[in-house]
XYZ file of C-alpha atoms in Angstrom:
765
model
C -42.749 -117.281 117.854
C -42.303 -120.377 115.647
C -42.050 -124.064 116.568
C -39.118 -126.409 117.152
C -37.919 -128.601 114.259
C -37.504 -131.617 116.559
C -40.814 -133.325 117.417
C -41.806 -134.156 120.997
C -41.713 -137.868 120.175
C -38.156 -137.626 118.797
C -37.081 -135.807 121.996
C -38.604 -138.530 124.145
C -36.594 -141.126 122.196
C -33.258 -139.245 121.876
C -32.720 -138.511 125.599
C -33.020 -142.087 126.955
C -31.183 -143.527 123.922
C -28.182 -141.221 124.517
C -28.180 -142.187 128.210
C -28.225 -145.904 127.326
C -25.413 -145.364 124.774
C -23.354 -143.768 127.567
C -23.972 -146.733 129.898
C -23.133 -149.293 127.156
C -19.931 -147.396 126.241
C -18.827 -147.331 129.895
C -19.436 -151.094 130.204
C -17.428 -151.661 127.010
C -14.505 -149.650 128.450
C -14.741 -151.697 131.663
C -14.596 -154.908 129.588
C -11.380 -153.701 127.931
C -9.824 -152.893 131.329
C -10.853 -156.300 132.714
C -8.788 -158.030 130.001
C -5.707 -157.169 132.055
C -5.438 -160.236 134.287
C -4.576 -159.933 137.969
C -3.539 -163.570 138.366
C -0.434 -165.176 136.900
C -1.453 -167.564 134.109
C 0.832 -170.565 134.413
C -1.181 -173.021 132.338
C -0.578 -172.259 128.681
C 2.973 -171.665 127.415
C 1.667 -168.901 125.124
C 0.358 -166.904 128.058
C 3.128 -167.606 130.524
C 4.509 -164.414 132.056
C 2.576 -162.293 129.573
C -0.140 -161.088 131.930
C -2.864 -162.065 129.496
C -1.235 -160.241 126.554
C 1.419 -161.278 124.052
C 3.725 -158.264 124.608
C 7.048 -158.992 126.234
C 7.538 -157.309 129.595
C 10.421 -155.262 130.988
C 10.915 -157.841 133.720
C 11.256 -160.518 131.100
C 13.913 -158.511 129.274
C 15.746 -157.953 132.554
C 15.320 -161.567 133.660
C 13.282 -160.402 136.667
C 9.867 -161.718 135.793
C 8.271 -163.123 138.862
C 4.767 -164.433 139.441
C 4.958 -163.166 143.000
C 4.849 -159.532 141.747
C 1.437 -160.098 140.137
C 0.162 -161.894 143.243
C 1.490 -159.099 145.471
C -0.224 -156.451 143.329
C -3.501 -158.377 143.597
C -3.156 -158.617 147.401
C -2.475 -154.873 147.773
C -5.368 -154.013 145.465
C -7.620 -156.239 147.541
C -6.582 -154.500 150.775
C -7.255 -151.036 149.239
C -10.620 -152.128 147.824
C -11.739 -153.667 151.127
C -10.677 -150.562 153.084
C -12.539 -148.228 150.701
C -15.691 -150.393 150.630
C -15.848 -150.731 154.403
C -15.369 -146.961 154.887
C -18.096 -146.077 152.367
C -20.532 -148.553 153.924
C -19.900 -147.025 157.359
C -20.324 -143.523 155.927
C -23.523 -144.460 154.083
C -25.082 -145.866 157.279
C -24.747 -142.448 158.942
C -25.746 -140.605 155.782
C -28.766 -142.926 155.362
C -30.123 -141.871 158.780
C -29.697 -138.210 157.784
C -31.358 -138.869 154.417
C -34.506 -140.309 155.983
C -34.682 -137.565 158.656
C -34.269 -134.787 156.077
C -36.840 -136.372 153.751
C -39.378 -136.288 156.618
C -38.465 -132.634 157.231
C -39.072 -131.737 153.565
C -42.487 -133.419 153.666
C -43.547 -131.710 156.906
C -42.331 -128.218 155.951
C -43.741 -128.191 152.411
C -46.958 -129.964 153.393
C -47.662 -127.377 156.094
C -47.633 -124.502 153.553
C -51.346 -125.139 152.861
C -52.011 -126.963 156.172
C -51.741 -130.386 154.440
C -54.778 -129.553 152.295
C -55.583 -131.947 149.402
C -57.646 -129.436 147.407
C -56.289 -127.614 144.346
C -54.891 -124.105 144.829
C -54.253 -121.014 142.642
C -50.942 -121.322 140.748
C -47.956 -119.443 142.202
C -47.214 -117.384 139.092
C -50.686 -117.192 137.536
C -53.510 -116.839 140.081
C -56.188 -117.249 137.380
C -55.316 -120.944 137.002
C -55.558 -123.751 139.537
C -52.661 -126.081 140.274
C -52.038 -129.232 142.288
C -52.069 -128.845 146.123
C -48.958 -128.004 148.173
C -49.228 -131.491 149.698
C -48.424 -132.951 146.254
C -45.320 -130.750 146.037
C -44.323 -132.024 149.492
C -44.733 -135.687 148.510
C -43.011 -135.420 145.125
C -40.184 -133.160 146.402
C -39.492 -135.798 149.076
C -39.448 -138.574 146.457
C -37.140 -136.615 144.120
C -34.843 -135.777 147.081
C -34.499 -139.498 147.864
C -33.961 -140.286 144.163
C -31.184 -137.683 143.898
C -29.582 -138.872 147.140
C -29.554 -142.528 146.089
C -28.224 -141.694 142.584
C -25.458 -139.586 144.151
C -24.449 -142.364 146.557
C -24.499 -144.970 143.766
C -22.410 -142.674 141.518
C -19.747 -142.281 144.189
C -19.724 -145.962 145.123
C -19.473 -147.209 141.520
C -16.645 -144.744 140.863
C -14.728 -146.068 143.865
C -15.294 -149.704 142.814
C -14.035 -149.015 139.279
C -10.962 -147.146 140.561
C -9.982 -149.905 142.985
C -10.545 -152.456 140.207
C -8.202 -150.589 137.851
C -5.318 -149.426 140.049
C -3.282 -152.671 140.125
C -4.078 -153.323 136.463
C -2.537 -149.919 135.632
C 0.584 -150.916 137.629
C 0.927 -154.188 135.719
C 0.408 -152.454 132.372
C 3.203 -149.990 133.273
C 5.592 -152.952 132.810
C 4.831 -152.826 129.071
C 5.252 -149.081 128.713
C 3.773 -145.786 129.734
C 1.250 -145.818 126.852
C -0.401 -149.058 127.972
C -0.634 -147.853 131.582
C -2.109 -144.513 130.464
C -4.821 -146.211 128.395
C -5.811 -148.521 131.277
C -6.032 -145.631 133.773
C -7.886 -143.379 131.327
C -10.359 -146.073 130.261
C -11.164 -146.749 133.918
C -11.780 -143.031 134.449
C -14.044 -143.057 131.382
C -16.111 -145.904 132.885
C -16.872 -143.684 135.862
C -17.435 -140.522 133.773
C -19.938 -142.099 131.378
C -21.770 -144.124 134.021
C -22.302 -141.026 136.131
C -23.338 -138.701 133.280
C -25.696 -141.277 131.769
C -27.224 -142.382 135.090
C -27.825 -138.778 136.171
C -29.581 -138.007 132.886
C -31.623 -141.227 132.767
C -32.896 -141.039 136.364
C -33.881 -137.359 135.934
C -35.678 -138.120 132.640
C -37.585 -141.076 134.138
C -38.531 -139.005 137.221
C -39.939 -136.183 135.046
C -42.040 -138.657 133.037
C -43.375 -140.452 136.117
C -44.226 -137.178 137.891
C -45.996 -136.004 134.727
C -48.514 -138.837 135.094
C -49.838 -137.075 138.214
C -49.182 -133.412 137.407
C -50.522 -133.485 133.842
C -50.733 -129.863 132.610
C -49.357 -128.339 135.844
C -45.736 -128.059 134.672
C -44.898 -125.369 137.242
C -45.716 -127.760 140.093
C -44.008 -130.681 138.330
C -40.632 -128.956 137.916
C -40.812 -127.297 141.331
C -40.991 -130.765 142.895
C -38.127 -131.996 140.652
C -35.732 -129.538 142.403
C -35.557 -132.048 145.273
C -33.416 -134.181 142.909
C -30.649 -131.567 142.994
C -30.932 -131.189 146.770
C -30.598 -134.947 147.279
C -27.572 -135.137 144.979
C -25.706 -132.298 146.652
C -26.477 -133.174 150.262
C -24.956 -136.644 149.756
C -22.015 -135.070 147.901
C -21.324 -132.812 150.886
C -20.904 -135.728 153.270
C -18.956 -137.711 150.650
C -16.585 -134.826 149.980
C -16.051 -133.802 153.612
C -15.880 -137.345 155.020
C -13.705 -138.658 152.179
C -11.531 -135.535 152.237
C -10.829 -135.824 155.978
C -10.087 -139.553 155.596
C -7.625 -139.193 152.731
C -5.756 -136.192 154.114
C -5.402 -137.510 157.669
C -3.700 -140.597 156.212
C -1.660 -138.612 153.676
C -0.333 -136.049 156.171
C 0.483 -138.783 158.730
C 2.271 -140.935 156.146
C 4.284 -138.019 154.702
C 5.349 -136.308 157.929
C 6.671 -139.434 159.623
C 7.684 -141.446 156.551
C 9.333 -138.838 154.356
C 10.421 -136.101 156.751
C 11.345 -138.064 159.882
C 12.291 -141.504 158.572
C 13.535 -140.569 155.082
C 11.697 -143.447 153.382
C 10.031 -143.073 149.949
C 6.363 -142.284 149.384
C 4.164 -145.417 149.509
C 6.924 -147.479 151.142
C 5.318 -150.719 152.472
C 7.119 -150.178 155.827
C 4.950 -147.081 156.438
C 1.920 -148.119 158.591
C -0.299 -145.378 157.036
C 0.354 -146.367 153.425
C -2.804 -148.493 152.879
C -4.990 -145.825 154.547
C -3.388 -143.216 152.237
C -4.221 -145.239 149.114
C -7.751 -146.012 150.364
C -8.193 -142.257 150.909
C -7.481 -141.471 147.238
C -10.498 -143.579 146.303
C -13.000 -142.421 148.932
C -12.062 -138.716 148.718
C -10.872 -137.953 145.195
C -13.044 -140.523 143.394
C -16.252 -141.145 145.371
C -16.347 -137.533 146.654
C -15.683 -135.946 143.264
C -18.226 -138.243 141.564
C -21.003 -137.255 143.957
C -19.955 -133.582 143.752
C -20.130 -133.317 139.957
C -23.349 -135.332 139.878
C -24.802 -132.775 142.330
C -23.720 -129.871 140.089
C -25.245 -131.548 137.046
C -28.544 -132.277 138.842
C -28.817 -128.734 140.226
C -28.024 -126.914 136.983
C -30.630 -129.076 135.189
C -33.207 -128.404 137.929
C -32.477 -124.635 137.953
C -32.939 -124.446 134.170
C -36.099 -126.571 134.230
C -37.833 -124.587 136.990
C -37.209 -121.247 135.212
C -38.313 -122.745 131.864
C -41.532 -124.101 133.413
C -42.766 -120.539 134.097
C -41.539 -119.242 130.715
C -43.256 -119.702 127.351
C -41.920 -123.307 127.084
C -43.822 -124.329 130.208
C -46.865 -122.086 129.783
C -47.442 -123.314 126.180
C -46.418 -126.911 127.037
C -43.645 -127.137 124.430
C -41.994 -130.376 125.572
C -38.946 -130.326 123.256
C -37.978 -126.755 124.205
C -38.734 -127.531 127.858
C -36.287 -130.455 127.838
C -33.536 -128.385 126.157
C -31.239 -128.807 129.250
C -31.545 -132.601 128.995
C -30.885 -132.501 125.240
C -27.649 -130.574 125.911
C -26.571 -133.300 128.356
C -27.507 -136.004 125.807
C -25.364 -134.326 123.158
C -22.585 -134.047 125.769
C -22.506 -137.837 126.202
C -22.108 -138.382 122.429
C -19.415 -135.691 122.144
C -17.459 -137.112 125.100
C -17.696 -140.595 123.596
C -16.015 -139.348 120.411
C -13.455 -137.390 122.430
C -12.496 -140.444 124.515
C -11.622 -142.379 121.360
C -8.973 -139.745 120.572
C -7.139 -140.616 123.806
C -7.556 -144.393 123.732
C -7.600 -145.351 120.033
C -6.560 -142.515 117.696
C -3.424 -140.975 119.290
C -1.073 -143.454 120.940
C 1.078 -142.282 123.867
C 4.694 -143.343 123.370
C 6.583 -141.279 125.946
C 6.136 -139.600 129.320
C 6.166 -136.124 127.705
C 2.982 -136.910 125.748
C 0.763 -137.653 128.780
C -0.188 -134.118 129.838
C -0.737 -132.838 126.257
C -3.006 -135.855 125.615
C -5.176 -134.978 128.612
C -5.318 -131.288 127.653
C -6.234 -132.304 124.122
C -9.259 -134.097 125.599
C -10.510 -130.811 127.072
C -9.950 -128.829 123.862
C -11.494 -131.450 121.529
C -14.551 -131.957 123.747
C -15.125 -128.189 124.045
C -14.757 -127.594 120.288
C -17.044 -130.500 119.342
C -19.555 -129.549 122.031
C -19.810 -126.000 120.634
C -20.980 -127.495 117.318
C -23.254 -129.917 119.206
C -24.895 -127.086 121.172
C -25.492 -125.142 117.925
C -27.261 -128.170 116.394
C -29.374 -128.879 119.516
C -30.362 -125.185 119.825
C -31.315 -124.997 116.145
C -33.503 -128.123 116.127
C -35.069 -127.999 119.610
C -35.946 -124.320 120.162
C -38.370 -122.021 118.348
C -36.671 -119.019 116.666
C -38.088 -116.735 119.362
C -39.639 -117.333 122.812
C -40.081 -115.667 126.194
C -38.153 -116.326 129.423
C -39.409 -115.476 132.931
C -37.410 -112.504 134.243
C -38.404 -111.556 137.824
C -42.111 -111.117 137.162
C -41.862 -110.074 133.487
C -41.458 -112.157 130.319
C -38.310 -111.359 128.285
C -38.264 -112.099 124.541
C -35.217 -114.228 123.615
C -33.946 -115.518 120.249
C -32.582 -119.063 119.945
C -29.099 -117.867 118.851
C -28.874 -115.853 122.083
C -29.476 -119.004 124.111
C -26.780 -120.788 122.082
C -24.343 -118.026 123.111
C -25.324 -118.443 126.783
C -24.467 -122.157 126.738
C -21.315 -121.610 124.655
C -20.009 -118.853 126.938
C -20.350 -121.189 129.932
C -18.609 -123.990 128.041
C -15.634 -121.844 127.008
C -15.417 -120.127 130.416
C -14.968 -123.651 131.841
C -12.076 -124.288 129.452
C -10.429 -120.951 130.380
C -10.770 -121.733 134.102
C -9.303 -125.190 133.414
C -6.250 -123.832 131.614
C -5.608 -121.035 134.121
C -5.771 -123.643 136.884
C -3.313 -125.787 134.941
C -0.910 -122.839 134.490
C -0.871 -122.197 138.237
C -0.628 -125.846 139.353
C 1.511 -127.627 136.726
C 5.253 -127.824 137.366
C 5.882 -127.195 133.666
C 5.273 -123.450 134.220
C 7.014 -120.716 136.200
C 4.491 -120.229 139.103
C 5.086 -123.733 140.532
C 8.791 -123.591 139.710
C 9.021 -120.342 141.707
C 7.329 -122.074 144.654
C 9.822 -124.968 144.362
C 12.714 -122.483 144.208
C 11.442 -120.857 147.441
C 12.120 -124.192 149.209
C 15.861 -123.361 149.087
C 15.426 -121.176 152.159
C 13.055 -123.506 154.025
C 9.385 -124.268 154.572
C 8.389 -120.698 155.574
C 9.247 -119.094 152.207
C 7.651 -122.046 150.411
C 4.392 -121.407 152.326
C 4.501 -117.648 151.616
C 5.033 -118.185 147.869
C 2.323 -120.866 147.747
C -0.286 -118.671 149.440
C 0.536 -115.766 147.108
C 0.167 -118.063 144.085
C -3.278 -119.226 145.285
C -4.575 -115.688 145.795
C -3.257 -114.595 142.385
C -4.791 -117.617 140.638
C -8.295 -116.352 141.540
C -8.133 -113.294 139.236
C -8.704 -114.721 135.735
C -11.290 -117.399 136.716
C -13.374 -114.730 138.472
C -13.263 -112.506 135.377
C -14.275 -115.519 133.235
C -17.229 -116.252 135.570
C -18.175 -112.540 135.640
C -18.184 -112.267 131.826
C -20.270 -115.437 131.428
C -22.755 -114.179 134.056
C -23.103 -110.788 132.339
C -23.479 -112.221 128.824
C -25.920 -114.980 129.786
C -28.039 -112.773 132.057
C -28.231 -110.007 129.447
C -29.429 -112.443 126.785
C -31.733 -114.762 128.742
C -32.015 -113.650 132.396
C -31.643 -116.409 135.019
C -32.379 -119.151 132.469
C -29.283 -117.991 130.571
C -27.131 -118.421 133.690
C -28.582 -121.895 134.372
C -27.818 -123.102 130.841
C -24.345 -121.480 130.994
C -23.678 -123.679 134.050
C -25.028 -126.634 132.101
C -22.701 -125.700 129.225
C -19.738 -125.810 131.599
C -20.886 -129.257 132.786
C -21.933 -130.580 129.370
C -18.583 -132.362 128.921
C -18.852 -133.888 132.425
C -18.051 -137.421 131.155
C -14.660 -136.320 129.786
C -14.014 -134.075 132.807
C -14.662 -136.957 135.198
C -12.573 -139.395 133.136
C -9.608 -136.999 133.364
C -10.289 -136.430 137.035
C -10.587 -140.094 138.029
C -7.468 -140.917 136.005
C -5.329 -139.011 138.583
C -6.138 -141.016 141.758
C -6.019 -144.297 139.753
C -2.454 -143.421 138.606
C -1.540 -142.335 142.147
C -2.715 -145.704 143.491
C -0.866 -147.505 140.679
C 2.390 -145.836 141.786
C 1.731 -146.794 145.400
C 1.102 -150.420 144.432
C 4.330 -150.501 142.346
C 6.316 -149.254 145.365
C 4.646 -151.641 147.817
C 5.063 -154.630 145.478
C 8.791 -153.882 145.189
C 8.707 -153.344 141.416
C 11.656 -151.850 139.534
C 12.608 -148.165 139.630
C 11.731 -147.757 135.927
C 8.115 -148.754 136.571
C 7.835 -146.349 139.506
C 9.143 -143.563 137.225
C 6.381 -144.292 134.744
C 3.615 -144.347 137.341
C 5.028 -141.121 138.845
C 4.820 -139.446 135.438
C 1.200 -140.589 135.098
C 0.492 -139.321 138.623
C 2.112 -135.878 138.083
C -0.078 -135.331 135.004
C -3.053 -136.596 137.026
C -2.354 -134.068 139.761
C -2.630 -131.194 137.341
C -5.752 -132.582 135.692
C -7.325 -133.088 139.133
C -6.713 -129.379 139.781
C -8.357 -128.608 136.404
C -11.350 -130.758 137.443
C -11.659 -128.846 140.702
C -11.529 -125.551 138.742
C -14.445 -126.769 136.583
C -16.388 -127.882 139.661
C -15.918 -124.512 141.402
C -16.696 -122.423 138.288
C -19.855 -124.391 137.541
C -20.874 -124.220 141.220
C -20.736 -120.401 141.055
C -23.050 -120.310 138.016
C -25.356 -123.046 139.353
C -25.817 -121.363 142.723
C -26.503 -118.002 141.060
C -29.171 -119.625 138.855
C -30.696 -121.339 141.906
C -30.525 -118.028 143.770
C -32.522 -116.389 140.959
C -35.106 -119.186 141.049
C -35.336 -118.849 144.854
C -35.888 -115.061 144.675
C -38.651 -115.597 142.081
C -40.299 -118.416 144.053
C -40.161 -116.469 147.355
C -41.783 -113.476 145.570
C -38.955 -111.049 146.434
C -39.154 -108.137 143.984
C -35.621 -106.804 144.616
C -32.703 -107.789 146.848
C -31.749 -104.391 148.300
C -28.217 -104.452 149.765
C -28.926 -101.241 151.713
C -31.777 -102.902 153.594
C -30.493 -103.980 157.057
C -32.296 -107.334 156.757
C -30.373 -108.143 153.570
C -27.036 -106.656 154.668
C -26.808 -108.668 157.888
C -27.462 -111.781 155.790
C -24.776 -110.714 153.310
C -22.065 -110.297 155.926
C -22.970 -113.516 157.775
C -23.139 -115.413 154.473
C -19.633 -114.209 153.537
C -18.365 -115.551 156.878
C -19.823 -119.066 156.470
C -17.134 -120.427 154.067
C -14.479 -119.429 156.638
C -16.351 -121.158 159.460
C -16.829 -124.238 157.293
C -13.139 -124.268 156.238
C -12.053 -123.887 159.860
C -14.084 -126.970 160.795
C -12.756 -129.137 157.960
C -9.112 -128.004 158.347
C -9.179 -128.584 162.103
C -10.710 -132.027 161.585
C -7.886 -132.991 159.211
C -5.330 -131.591 161.676
C -6.773 -133.523 164.629
C -7.016 -136.773 162.669
C -3.489 -136.296 161.267
C -2.194 -135.764 164.807
C -3.559 -139.164 165.862
C -2.185 -140.724 162.680
C 1.331 -139.272 163.211
C 1.368 -140.555 166.797
C 0.280 -144.045 165.694
C 2.843 -144.228 162.860
C 5.621 -143.060 165.215
C 4.494 -145.595 167.821
C 4.697 -148.438 165.316
C 8.143 -147.417 164.049
C 9.408 -147.220 167.638
C 7.762 -150.343 169.050
C 7.700 -152.937 166.235
C 11.156 -154.557 166.031
C 12.550 -154.903 162.506
C 9.949 -152.594 160.882
C 12.496 -150.126 159.466
C 14.652 -153.006 158.196
C 11.655 -154.490 156.382
C 11.714 -157.662 158.494
C 8.350 -157.058 160.186
C 4.944 -155.992 158.801
C 3.273 -152.810 160.079
C -0.259 -152.814 161.485
C -2.123 -151.186 158.571
C -5.577 -151.859 160.049
C -5.123 -149.511 163.041
C -4.277 -146.592 160.727
C -7.301 -147.359 158.522
C -9.487 -147.367 161.661
C -8.068 -143.993 162.851
C -8.925 -142.384 159.502
C -12.392 -143.972 159.349
C -13.396 -143.011 162.907
C -12.041 -139.453 162.601
C -13.736 -138.737 159.281
C -17.150 -140.172 160.221
C -17.207 -138.158 163.448
C -15.828 -134.980 161.900
C -18.075 -134.820 158.813
C -21.232 -134.231 160.880
C -20.610 -130.651 162.246
C -19.658 -129.065 158.861
C -22.570 -130.918 157.218
C -24.962 -129.668 159.897
C -23.681 -126.087 159.458
C -24.493 -126.117 155.738
C -27.825 -127.938 156.011
C -29.216 -126.046 159.006
C -28.172 -122.473 158.084
C -30.845 -121.920 155.374
C -33.522 -123.482 157.609
C -32.656 -121.356 160.671
C -32.263 -118.128 158.676
C -35.415 -118.747 156.603
C -37.622 -119.626 159.589
C -36.402 -116.939 162.013
C -35.218 -114.093 159.750
C -37.203 -114.585 156.537
C -36.508 -114.739 152.823
C -34.828 -111.320 152.480
C -32.124 -112.107 155.041
C -31.730 -115.575 153.499
C -31.201 -113.999 150.061
C -28.364 -111.961 151.627
C -26.821 -115.095 153.181
C -26.891 -116.909 149.823
C -25.305 -113.965 147.971
C -22.602 -113.519 150.646
C -21.645 -117.199 150.782
C -21.498 -117.393 146.964
C -19.218 -114.375 146.600
C -16.750 -115.327 149.326
C -16.963 -119.124 148.869
C -15.867 -119.077 145.216
C -12.735 -117.033 145.976
C -11.626 -119.210 148.910
C -12.359 -122.434 147.005
C -10.241 -121.455 143.975
C -7.298 -120.153 146.019
C -7.334 -123.156 148.418
C -7.425 -125.716 145.599
C -4.692 -124.017 143.571
C -2.389 -123.347 146.537
C -2.560 -127.024 147.537
C -2.068 -128.201 143.946
C 0.965 -125.929 143.490
C 2.651 -127.165 146.704
C 2.043 -130.771 145.689
C 3.560 -130.309 142.234
C 6.481 -128.237 143.583
C 7.365 -131.291 145.691
C 7.009 -133.595 142.660
C 9.128 -131.176 140.556
C 12.014 -131.540 143.026
C 11.544 -135.320 143.317
C 11.496 -135.898 139.542
C 14.733 -133.887 138.998
C 13.862 -133.507 135.310
C 15.589 -130.094 134.845
C 18.921 -128.663 135.971
C 17.055 -126.314 138.335
C 15.166 -129.228 139.939
C 18.382 -131.241 140.330
C 19.975 -128.332 142.212
C 17.072 -128.431 144.707
C 17.049 -132.234 145.090
C 17.518 -135.078 145.596
C 14.823 -136.669 147.792
C 15.719 -136.164 151.427
C 17.548 -132.846 150.861
C 16.581 -129.774 152.929
C 14.681 -128.107 150.026
C 12.831 -131.397 149.451
C 11.848 -131.611 153.132
C 10.592 -127.984 152.958
C 8.548 -128.959 149.857
C 7.044 -131.960 151.707
C 5.961 -129.668 154.569
C 4.321 -127.308 152.053
C 2.607 -130.279 150.412
C 1.214 -131.535 153.734
C -0.158 -128.058 154.560
C -1.740 -127.931 151.109
C -3.316 -131.378 151.354
C -6.405 -130.371 153.393
C -6.685 -127.149 151.353
C -6.842 -128.830 147.956
C -8.627 -132.050 148.876
C -10.907 -131.213 151.807
C -11.793 -127.536 152.332
C -11.443 -126.220 148.757
C -13.555 -128.821 146.922
C -16.154 -128.969 149.727
C -16.788 -125.216 149.513
C -18.325 -125.466 146.056
C -20.889 -127.874 147.527
C -21.580 -125.405 150.356
C -22.581 -122.595 147.976
C -24.703 -124.850 145.727
C -26.352 -126.787 148.523
C -27.504 -123.734 150.499
C -29.020 -122.269 147.328
C -30.883 -125.421 146.249
C -32.100 -126.082 149.803
C -33.449 -122.521 150.017
C -35.245 -123.043 146.701
C -36.856 -126.321 147.817
C -38.066 -124.762 151.091
C -38.976 -121.393 149.498
C -42.778 -121.980 149.643
C -42.548 -122.626 153.401
C -40.251 -119.636 154.071
C -42.488 -117.331 152.009
C -45.605 -118.473 153.913
C -44.306 -118.860 157.481
C -40.718 -117.479 157.610
C -39.286 -114.449 159.405
C -40.713 -115.256 162.861
C -38.271 -112.995 164.711
C -39.052 -109.938 162.607
C -42.800 -110.620 162.975
C -42.442 -110.649 166.778
C -40.236 -107.547 166.804
């Protein structure tokens, strides 16, 4: 079989060192962003009007430079930051109660498997050996669940803090040119990306080493209890995504429908009462929600790979370096993303608006190409030339080059999904331009074209996922699929940097409008935002693609752990699960869409009320009541996130307890198959409608100018399409990928209980 070139000691040094390098790099990027001052420096003549730099500003050239602009930007940023912080604290209070209750549930369910016995028991996969008691699994699964939950919450919160710190700084940098603004927004995104990737890796590594002190040689038990880490990460992400998504879209729809369509005022106009709530929403939904979501995916794919490896030759023979192969991939990912980031911030300078989108796409291509080489090196030094992988009861012989192909196929499938998503959502290509053209005849044709585009955009990503599943399963069974998911997520730091860049640019544009800055600056921030919209869609494509692979890997681990020999679709127990599972994403989407609709209804009524009852508001003589709109969004989202969250969290428990593991396996398969399709089409439809609107507003081509300008009938039709797409692309679509992952990881964590005591109804009947 051979041994790995890399020693166990070297592995134990490399993983934490790479994580620390990621954290230090993110702090360095934050330091660079903080050099942009948010207070006018009047003291020294050298600094006067230079915003902390020595470049001359547009305002200076135009004789418009005004300290009040900087002060106004700082005030607006403060209002957005306070709104986002207060919402997240409110959300975390509710989520904290859930976290404690669910942790108690995990302990009680898993502890009762062996009637809370403290004596050793025969191992699950090898009855000739004795392993630690089920009570230990209960205790350590509960601890890892809480660890994952706290890390997820911290990831989301830090992301939001960084974004609200950077938005006004990006606006002020836009006065010096689009390149400076791009670098500020991108660096801020990188702070979040590297902090999250490095924290996720470091906490998981520390948890494994601490748990090992108790488990010793029982690696099967150790890594089974580590799966709680993934469950904690994803359950927090669900509430973050749903709650944040409802918040941001209620404000967005309310602001757009009354402001743009009824009152004909620009986006982010300070006269619009919902404008602060809208900008707060970008941070709590797109930043905090996405951060927690991708952390959850990373934690689950690592846990899925580790649990399968623990019952393969790596775990059985206690080969630590090979066992920690998933963590070594993530460590290499941090180094690769660090190099890739330098290309955007230091090597290639952005000089014009046209260069923004290519620069972001270049990030994806460079990181994927470098990571392919990185994976080859890690595979060569950390794996023996040949080993065995657990394959539903048997051991399958696998070569190290086959495992390299599994990871690489996941990595490149992610890139393909990213570029297909970009083709269908960027207004540089014909699909979105066709949707914009359909606005000539009103909102109805725009909606029809947008829906068709979303359905069509599912085809290639599904083929890419199918090919990667077939290749990785053929080579290395379920372990192959888990590492393919990890391959897709290996460049998570760059993916998150690109993703966070979008909402930061969006906020920067809003601040420029509210601070009354010149039209040229708004054009620059709009260009940054349009590129950010497309990259956000690419990020969602990655998240959905990786979720499909992660949940399949978790599904495989669940089937093995629950001792199901085959999942027979013709069995009525499985088939009823399959058909109910396929329905769940629709039920979940209905809940989230309706919640956005109800909250938006209240928001529209409040915005209309303020326009009608506050004298001088339209003329800009009076200030709107922003706080009431922020409160409407907060209250609606906190209340509305509980039912969809309960649906996802309770379904596996109810099905497992009353119908047993076979029906639950059907539910997981059904929700995976239907959830992926709806998630991709919803995200891409919403993204296309958004960019069709921006295409008309920008008026960059002759075709777009024929449809415009702002306020024209085609533009109003595009705004209606955009508001319909908002909950699709930012609430339902992105939340669905958490639904499919979370049900799978929850089923895996509770598998020992379901296998021992599940299926009560069928036992009675």
